């Protein structure tokens, strides 16, 4: 702990993460200011999520949170990275994801149309702006070019990120909080490699998520909708790909994959489960892991805490590949404290008793 909090460690952390501080603050402030405007606009345009069906909220809730998320992210990039070569591509592709999926928030389009919109976003990223996962590398090995596989691998990555975040958005504050943690994890990874622009990209994404959480944490006053979920998925996928430029893919992508391991696994199991039942893999249901945790007795906030702790722990595990091993110890302690708090709250709320007869006899 002395080494971790020593003067040299704190100085290095400040120098390497410093460039991301202002972009994070600007994204946070712009998103937080934009949300009240989007709440008002949602009510005037009828863009509201009504309760009922698979929706667990109890009153109509504004749905234009995705616009506020994009506004915070775009403002930070335009102010701090106007000349960065990937800024235009990231803004256009992630913005298109936000705009196109407004159609699903408004009219609830069919699954095939929704997949088509996701594919348009991914194709634009690959063929117009040249975002590609072009090579693959392992520790101690040379980079191996993916060749013809670069395009399908990149398309799969971008489609997977959009759908993972979208399926994660089932509890107030869950998707924005998890993406915030993943973005901060990417910041730390980039800081260790002195990639200033990458630090600022990840910081802008983290800041806009934090600003949105002020209004989206339970009880939510606004939802991000499919528009916001797909924006976050596309932005997260692109920011990860940008980091591949100077790092082997095995290193650059392992951090978001590990940090998102819980929702990725839940998404994969949902696909397998629906195929085994003979139903469409795109059919929504209330059997995702966050729904099951609430059925178990956790409230929305406690469900978020479980996902936050898991994402932080797995993300810290990924950071050990970048030489940030001491972060893992800090996250382990924090996650343990958070888990014990959730467990204590659950036991108190449900009235459960843990019977330890030998201890009872000793105390008596």
Short mmCIF file of C-alpha atoms in Angstrom, two decimals:
data_model
loop_
_atom_site.label_atom_id
_atom_site.label_comp_id
_atom_site.label_asym_id
_atom_site.label_seq_id
_atom_site.Cartn_x
_atom_site.Cartn_y
_atom_site.Cartn_z
CA UNK A 1 0.00 0.00 0.00
CA UNK A 2 2.96 2.31 0.68
CA UNK A 3 4.25 1.66 -2.84
CA UNK A 4 0.82 2.21 -4.36
CA UNK A 5 0.19 5.51 -2.60
CA UNK A 6 3.83 6.65 -2.65
CA UNK A 7 4.87 10.05 -4.00
CA UNK A 8 6.30 8.66 -7.26
CA UNK A 9 3.20 6.58 -7.95
CA UNK A 10 0.85 9.50 -7.37
CA UNK A 11 3.02 11.83 -9.48
CA UNK A 12 3.09 9.37 -12.39
CA UNK A 13 -0.65 8.80 -12.10
CA UNK A 14 -1.32 12.55 -12.13
CA UNK A 15 0.93 13.19 -15.14
CA UNK A 16 -0.46 10.35 -17.23
CA UNK A 17 -4.14 10.77 -16.34
CA UNK A 18 -4.03 14.58 -16.14
CA UNK A 19 -4.85 15.12 -19.84
CA UNK A 20 -8.12 13.27 -19.32
CA UNK A 21 -9.35 15.35 -16.39
CA UNK A 22 -10.74 18.34 -18.29
CA UNK A 23 -12.41 16.27 -21.05
CA UNK A 24 -14.11 14.23 -18.34
CA UNK A 25 -15.32 17.34 -16.51
CA UNK A 26 -16.61 18.97 -19.72
CA UNK A 27 -18.43 15.80 -20.83
CA UNK A 28 -19.93 15.46 -17.33
CA UNK A 29 -21.12 19.08 -17.23
CA UNK A 30 -22.55 19.18 -20.77
CA UNK A 31 -24.43 15.91 -20.32
CA UNK A 32 -25.78 16.97 -16.91
CA UNK A 33 -26.99 20.28 -18.39
CA UNK A 34 -28.51 18.57 -21.44
CA UNK A 35 -30.54 16.00 -19.50
CA UNK A 36 -33.19 18.43 -18.13
CA UNK A 37 -33.68 19.76 -21.67
CA UNK A 38 -34.13 16.22 -22.99
CA UNK A 39 -36.65 15.47 -20.22
CA UNK A 40 -38.70 18.46 -21.33
CA UNK A 41 -38.34 17.58 -25.04
CA UNK A 42 -39.32 13.96 -24.38
CA UNK A 43 -42.56 15.02 -22.73
CA UNK A 44 -43.42 17.45 -25.51
CA UNK A 45 -42.71 14.95 -28.30
CA UNK A 46 -44.24 11.94 -26.59
CA UNK A 47 -40.93 10.06 -26.46
CA UNK A 48 -41.81 8.31 -23.21
CA UNK A 49 -41.31 4.77 -21.92
CA UNK A 50 -44.64 3.62 -20.57
CA UNK A 51 -44.83 0.94 -17.84
CA UNK A 52 -46.16 -2.52 -18.53
CA UNK A 53 -45.05 -5.65 -20.32
CA UNK A 54 -41.35 -6.35 -19.76
CA UNK A 55 -40.84 -2.78 -18.48
CA UNK A 56 -40.54 -2.79 -14.69
CA UNK A 57 -40.78 0.94 -14.01
CA UNK A 58 -44.02 2.30 -12.55
CA UNK A 59 -44.57 5.61 -14.37
CA UNK A 60 -43.96 7.08 -17.85
CA UNK A 61 -40.29 8.07 -18.13
CA UNK A 62 -38.55 10.28 -20.74
CA UNK A 63 -36.55 8.37 -23.36
CA UNK A 64 -34.20 10.90 -24.96
CA UNK A 65 -31.27 10.31 -22.63
CA UNK A 66 -29.15 9.08 -25.53
CA UNK A 67 -29.10 12.58 -27.03
CA UNK A 68 -27.73 14.03 -23.78
CA UNK A 69 -25.10 11.29 -23.59
CA UNK A 70 -23.92 12.04 -27.11
CA UNK A 71 -23.93 15.80 -26.47
CA UNK A 72 -21.52 15.45 -23.54
CA UNK A 73 -19.21 13.11 -25.42
CA UNK A 74 -19.19 15.21 -28.60
CA UNK A 75 -18.55 18.47 -26.74
CA UNK A 76 -15.48 17.05 -25.01
CA UNK A 77 -14.02 15.64 -28.23
CA UNK A 78 -14.64 18.81 -30.25
CA UNK A 79 -12.99 20.97 -27.58
CA UNK A 80 -9.98 18.81 -26.70
CA UNK A 81 -9.42 16.58 -29.75
CA UNK A 82 -10.51 18.66 -32.76
CA UNK A 83 -7.44 17.70 -34.83
CA UNK A 84 -7.08 14.09 -33.74
CA UNK A 85 -7.28 11.84 -36.79
CA UNK A 86 -9.99 9.58 -35.36
CA UNK A 87 -12.23 12.27 -33.82
CA UNK A 88 -14.45 12.75 -36.87
CA UNK A 89 -14.98 9.03 -37.36
CA UNK A 90 -15.79 8.38 -33.70
CA UNK A 91 -18.26 11.28 -33.59
CA UNK A 92 -20.03 10.42 -36.86
CA UNK A 93 -20.31 6.67 -36.23
CA UNK A 94 -21.41 6.91 -32.60
CA UNK A 95 -23.75 9.80 -33.46
CA UNK A 96 -25.31 7.77 -36.26
CA UNK A 97 -25.94 4.94 -33.79
CA UNK A 98 -27.75 7.38 -31.51
CA UNK A 99 -29.84 8.89 -34.33
CA UNK A 100 -30.80 5.66 -36.14
CA UNK A 101 -31.88 3.83 -33.01
CA UNK A 102 -34.22 6.66 -32.07
CA UNK A 103 -36.51 4.88 -34.53
CA UNK A 104 -36.73 1.90 -32.20
CA UNK A 105 -37.48 4.13 -29.22
CA UNK A 106 -40.25 5.80 -31.20
CA UNK A 107 -41.84 2.95 -33.16
CA UNK A 108 -40.39 -0.29 -31.70
CA UNK A 109 -39.07 -1.61 -35.01
CA UNK A 110 -38.73 -5.31 -35.76
CA UNK A 111 -35.59 -7.18 -34.72
CA UNK A 112 -34.41 -7.61 -38.33
CA UNK A 113 -34.64 -3.86 -38.96
CA UNK A 114 -32.84 -3.15 -35.71
CA UNK A 115 -30.02 -5.50 -36.67
CA UNK A 116 -29.85 -3.78 -40.04
CA UNK A 117 -29.42 -0.39 -38.36
CA UNK A 118 -26.65 -1.79 -36.16
CA UNK A 119 -24.95 -3.21 -39.24
CA UNK A 120 -25.13 0.15 -41.04
CA UNK A 121 -23.28 1.74 -38.11
CA UNK A 122 -20.60 -0.97 -38.14
CA UNK A 123 -20.17 -0.87 -41.94
CA UNK A 124 -19.77 2.91 -41.86
CA UNK A 125 -17.04 2.58 -39.24
CA UNK A 126 -15.12 -0.02 -41.25
CA UNK A 127 -15.50 1.05 -44.87
CA UNK A 128 -15.84 4.84 -44.60
CA UNK A 129 -13.61 5.71 -41.65
CA UNK A 130 -11.26 2.73 -41.74
CA UNK A 131 -11.68 1.46 -38.18
CA UNK A 132 -10.30 -2.08 -38.27
CA UNK A 133 -8.80 -4.66 -35.97
CA UNK A 134 -6.05 -5.45 -38.46
CA UNK A 135 -3.70 -7.64 -36.43
CA UNK A 136 -3.57 -9.93 -33.45
CA UNK A 137 -0.76 -10.39 -30.97
CA UNK A 138 0.10 -12.29 -27.83
CA UNK A 139 2.61 -11.46 -25.10
CA UNK A 140 6.13 -12.16 -26.34
CA UNK A 141 4.98 -12.90 -29.88
CA UNK A 142 5.02 -10.99 -33.14
CA UNK A 143 1.86 -9.32 -34.42
CA UNK A 144 -0.08 -11.56 -36.76
CA UNK A 145 -2.01 -9.71 -39.52
CA UNK A 146 -5.66 -10.76 -39.70
CA UNK A 147 -5.80 -10.10 -43.45
CA UNK A 148 -9.25 -10.84 -44.85
CA UNK A 149 -10.54 -11.61 -41.36
CA UNK A 150 -10.01 -7.99 -40.24
CA UNK A 151 -13.36 -6.81 -41.61
CA UNK A 152 -15.58 -9.59 -40.18
CA UNK A 153 -13.76 -9.48 -36.83
CA UNK A 154 -14.26 -5.71 -36.57
CA UNK A 155 -17.91 -5.94 -37.62
CA UNK A 156 -18.50 -8.67 -35.05
CA UNK A 157 -16.81 -6.56 -32.36
CA UNK A 158 -18.92 -3.45 -33.09
CA UNK A 159 -22.18 -5.41 -33.34
CA UNK A 160 -21.33 -7.25 -30.13
CA UNK A 161 -20.62 -4.06 -28.19
CA UNK A 162 -23.90 -2.45 -29.31
CA UNK A 163 -25.97 -5.49 -28.35
CA UNK A 164 -24.16 -6.11 -25.07
CA UNK A 165 -24.77 -2.58 -23.78
CA UNK A 166 -28.34 -2.63 -25.12
CA UNK A 167 -29.20 -5.86 -23.28
CA UNK A 168 -27.47 -4.53 -20.16
CA UNK A 169 -29.83 -1.54 -20.08
CA UNK A 170 -32.55 -3.19 -18.01
CA UNK A 171 -32.10 -1.57 -14.58
CA UNK A 172 -31.83 2.11 -13.65
CA UNK A 173 -28.20 3.19 -13.78
CA UNK A 174 -26.83 -0.21 -14.81
CA UNK A 175 -25.63 0.35 -18.39
CA UNK A 176 -24.26 3.86 -17.79
CA UNK A 177 -22.48 2.77 -14.61
CA UNK A 178 -20.85 -0.30 -16.15
CA UNK A 179 -19.71 1.64 -19.23
CA UNK A 180 -18.31 4.32 -16.90
CA UNK A 181 -16.22 1.68 -15.12
CA UNK A 182 -15.02 0.18 -18.42
CA UNK A 183 -14.10 3.64 -19.75
CA UNK A 184 -12.11 4.45 -16.59
CA UNK A 185 -10.36 1.09 -16.94
CA UNK A 186 -9.44 1.95 -20.54
CA UNK A 187 -8.13 5.32 -19.30
CA UNK A 188 -5.79 3.58 -16.89
CA UNK A 189 -4.61 1.18 -19.57
CA UNK A 190 -3.91 4.06 -21.98
CA UNK A 191 -2.20 6.10 -19.27
CA UNK A 192 0.23 3.26 -18.65
CA UNK A 193 1.17 3.40 -22.35
CA UNK A 194 1.27 7.23 -22.47
CA UNK A 195 -1.43 7.44 -25.17
CA UNK A 196 -2.71 10.95 -24.44
CA UNK A 197 -5.43 11.06 -27.11
CA UNK A 198 -6.70 7.64 -26.05
CA UNK A 199 -6.82 8.78 -22.41
CA UNK A 200 -8.93 11.78 -23.46
CA UNK A 201 -11.30 9.65 -25.58
CA UNK A 202 -11.95 7.25 -22.72
CA UNK A 203 -12.23 10.16 -20.25
CA UNK A 204 -14.90 11.86 -22.38
CA UNK A 205 -16.91 8.63 -22.47
CA UNK A 206 -16.56 8.16 -18.70
CA UNK A 207 -17.53 11.78 -18.01
CA UNK A 208 -20.73 11.71 -20.05
CA UNK A 209 -21.79 8.46 -18.34
CA UNK A 210 -21.19 10.03 -14.93
CA UNK A 211 -23.23 13.10 -15.84
CA UNK A 212 -26.09 10.91 -17.03
CA UNK A 213 -26.02 8.81 -13.85
CA UNK A 214 -27.05 11.87 -11.84
CA UNK A 215 -30.50 11.47 -13.39
CA UNK A 216 -30.53 7.78 -14.35
CA UNK A 217 -29.63 6.09 -11.06
CA UNK A 218 -32.64 4.57 -9.30
CA UNK A 219 -35.22 6.01 -9.27
CA UNK A 220 -34.46 7.15 -12.82
CA UNK A 221 -35.85 10.45 -14.10
CA UNK A 222 -34.79 9.65 -17.67
CA UNK A 223 -33.84 6.54 -19.68
CA UNK A 224 -31.13 6.33 -22.32
CA UNK A 225 -33.35 4.21 -24.56
CA UNK A 226 -32.02 2.09 -27.41
CA UNK A 227 -30.54 5.28 -28.84
CA UNK A 228 -28.31 5.84 -25.82
CA UNK A 229 -27.45 2.16 -25.35
CA UNK A 230 -26.32 1.80 -28.97
CA UNK A 231 -24.40 5.06 -28.78
CA UNK A 232 -22.52 3.81 -25.72
CA UNK A 233 -21.90 0.43 -27.34
CA UNK A 234 -20.62 1.96 -30.57
CA UNK A 235 -18.47 4.53 -28.76
CA UNK A 236 -17.00 1.89 -26.45
CA UNK A 237 -16.23 -0.38 -29.40
CA UNK A 238 -14.56 2.43 -31.34
CA UNK A 239 -12.52 3.69 -28.39
CA UNK A 240 -11.26 0.14 -27.87
CA UNK A 241 -10.29 -0.19 -31.54
CA UNK A 242 -8.45 3.15 -31.47
CA UNK A 243 -6.34 1.77 -28.64
CA UNK A 244 -5.28 -1.14 -30.83
CA UNK A 245 -3.19 1.21 -32.97
CA UNK A 246 -0.15 0.91 -30.70
CA UNK A 247 -0.92 -2.23 -28.73
CA UNK A 248 -1.38 -5.87 -29.64
CA UNK A 249 -5.07 -6.72 -29.89
CA UNK A 250 -4.74 -9.33 -27.18
CA UNK A 251 -3.80 -6.52 -24.78
CA UNK A 252 -6.04 -3.71 -26.06
CA UNK A 253 -9.27 -5.68 -26.25
CA UNK A 254 -8.80 -7.89 -23.21
CA UNK A 255 -9.57 -5.00 -20.85
CA UNK A 256 -13.08 -4.18 -22.15
CA UNK A 257 -13.81 -7.88 -22.70
CA UNK A 258 -12.91 -8.76 -19.12
CA UNK A 259 -14.65 -5.72 -17.65
CA UNK A 260 -17.80 -6.60 -19.62
CA UNK A 261 -17.46 -10.35 -19.02
CA UNK A 262 -20.62 -10.53 -16.91
CA UNK A 263 -22.98 -8.84 -19.44
CA UNK A 264 -21.22 -10.56 -22.37
CA UNK A 265 -21.75 -13.93 -20.73
CA UNK A 266 -25.36 -13.04 -19.97
CA UNK A 267 -25.92 -12.04 -23.61
CA UNK A 268 -24.36 -15.26 -24.90
CA UNK A 269 -26.46 -17.37 -22.54
CA UNK A 270 -29.63 -15.50 -23.57
CA UNK A 271 -28.93 -16.42 -27.21
CA UNK A 272 -28.33 -20.09 -26.32
CA UNK A 273 -31.38 -20.19 -24.05
CA UNK A 274 -33.72 -18.74 -26.66
CA UNK A 275 -32.44 -21.06 -29.39
CA UNK A 276 -32.99 -24.08 -27.14
CA UNK A 277 -36.55 -22.89 -26.51
CA UNK A 278 -37.13 -22.48 -30.23
CA UNK A 279 -37.81 -18.75 -29.97
CA UNK A 280 -36.18 -15.82 -31.71
CA UNK A 281 -32.82 -14.76 -30.25
CA UNK A 282 -34.01 -11.15 -30.59
CA UNK A 283 -37.15 -11.70 -28.50
CA UNK A 284 -36.92 -9.57 -25.33
CA UNK A 285 -37.62 -11.18 -21.98
CA UNK A 286 -37.11 -10.63 -18.25
CA UNK A 287 -34.72 -13.53 -17.67
CA UNK A 288 -31.43 -11.71 -17.89
CA UNK A 289 -29.06 -11.83 -14.95
CA UNK A 290 -30.08 -8.40 -13.65
CA UNK A 291 -33.73 -9.50 -13.70
CA UNK A 292 -32.87 -12.70 -11.83
CA UNK A 293 -30.96 -10.76 -9.17
CA UNK A 294 -34.04 -8.63 -8.56
CA UNK A 295 -36.21 -11.76 -8.39
CA UNK A 296 -33.74 -13.07 -5.81
CA UNK A 297 -34.52 -10.05 -3.64
CA UNK A 298 -32.07 -7.32 -4.63
CA UNK A 299 -33.44 -3.88 -5.37
CA UNK A 300 -32.28 -1.93 -8.47
CA UNK A 301 -29.46 -0.16 -6.62
CA UNK A 302 -28.12 -3.37 -5.12
CA UNK A 303 -28.27 -5.03 -8.54
CA UNK A 304 -26.17 -2.19 -9.93
CA UNK A 305 -23.66 -2.54 -7.10
CA UNK A 306 -23.18 -6.23 -7.90
CA UNK A 307 -22.50 -5.47 -11.58
CA UNK A 308 -20.28 -2.50 -10.71
CA UNK A 309 -18.16 -4.59 -8.36
CA UNK A 310 -17.85 -7.44 -10.88
CA UNK A 311 -16.93 -5.07 -13.72
CA UNK A 312 -14.35 -3.23 -11.62
CA UNK A 313 -12.81 -6.47 -10.38
CA UNK A 314 -12.58 -8.06 -13.83
CA UNK A 315 -11.36 -4.81 -15.39
CA UNK A 316 -8.63 -4.57 -12.75
CA UNK A 317 -7.65 -8.12 -13.60
CA UNK A 318 -7.26 -7.04 -17.23
CA UNK A 319 -5.13 -4.08 -16.15
CA UNK A 320 -2.57 -6.43 -14.66
CA UNK A 321 -1.48 -7.10 -18.27
CA UNK A 322 -0.57 -3.42 -18.50
CA UNK A 323 1.54 -3.48 -15.36
CA UNK A 324 -1.14 -2.13 -12.98
CA UNK A 325 -1.10 -5.13 -10.66
CA UNK A 326 -1.42 -3.08 -7.48
CA UNK A 327 -4.77 -1.69 -8.65
CA UNK A 328 -6.16 -5.21 -8.39
CA UNK A 329 -5.54 -5.29 -4.63
CA UNK A 330 -7.37 -1.98 -4.11
CA UNK A 331 -10.33 -3.09 -6.24
CA UNK A 332 -10.50 -6.43 -4.41
CA UNK A 333 -10.85 -4.67 -1.06
CA UNK A 334 -13.40 -2.19 -2.43
CA UNK A 335 -15.44 -4.93 -4.13
CA UNK A 336 -15.44 -7.03 -0.96
CA UNK A 337 -16.72 -4.08 1.07
CA UNK A 338 -19.42 -3.37 -1.51
CA UNK A 339 -20.48 -7.02 -1.68
CA UNK A 340 -20.70 -7.31 2.10
CA UNK A 341 -22.84 -4.15 2.23
CA UNK A 342 -25.26 -5.55 -0.35
CA UNK A 343 -25.41 -8.88 1.48
CA UNK A 344 -26.09 -7.17 4.81
CA UNK A 345 -28.85 -5.02 3.30
CA UNK A 346 -30.42 -8.09 1.70
CA UNK A 347 -30.34 -10.10 4.92
CA UNK A 348 -31.86 -7.21 6.84
CA UNK A 349 -34.61 -6.60 4.28
CA UNK A 350 -35.62 -10.24 3.90
CA UNK A 351 -35.32 -11.10 7.56
CA UNK A 352 -33.04 -14.03 6.86
CA UNK A 353 -31.10 -15.50 9.76
CA UNK A 354 -27.79 -17.30 9.43
CA UNK A 355 -27.90 -20.06 12.02
CA UNK A 356 -24.58 -20.86 13.70
CA UNK A 357 -25.54 -23.08 16.65
CA UNK A 358 -22.01 -23.47 18.06
CA UNK A 359 -21.47 -19.71 18.12
CA UNK A 360 -24.92 -19.24 19.68
CA UNK A 361 -24.09 -21.71 22.44
CA UNK A 362 -20.73 -20.04 23.06
CA UNK A 363 -22.26 -16.58 23.37
CA UNK A 364 -24.99 -17.86 25.69
#
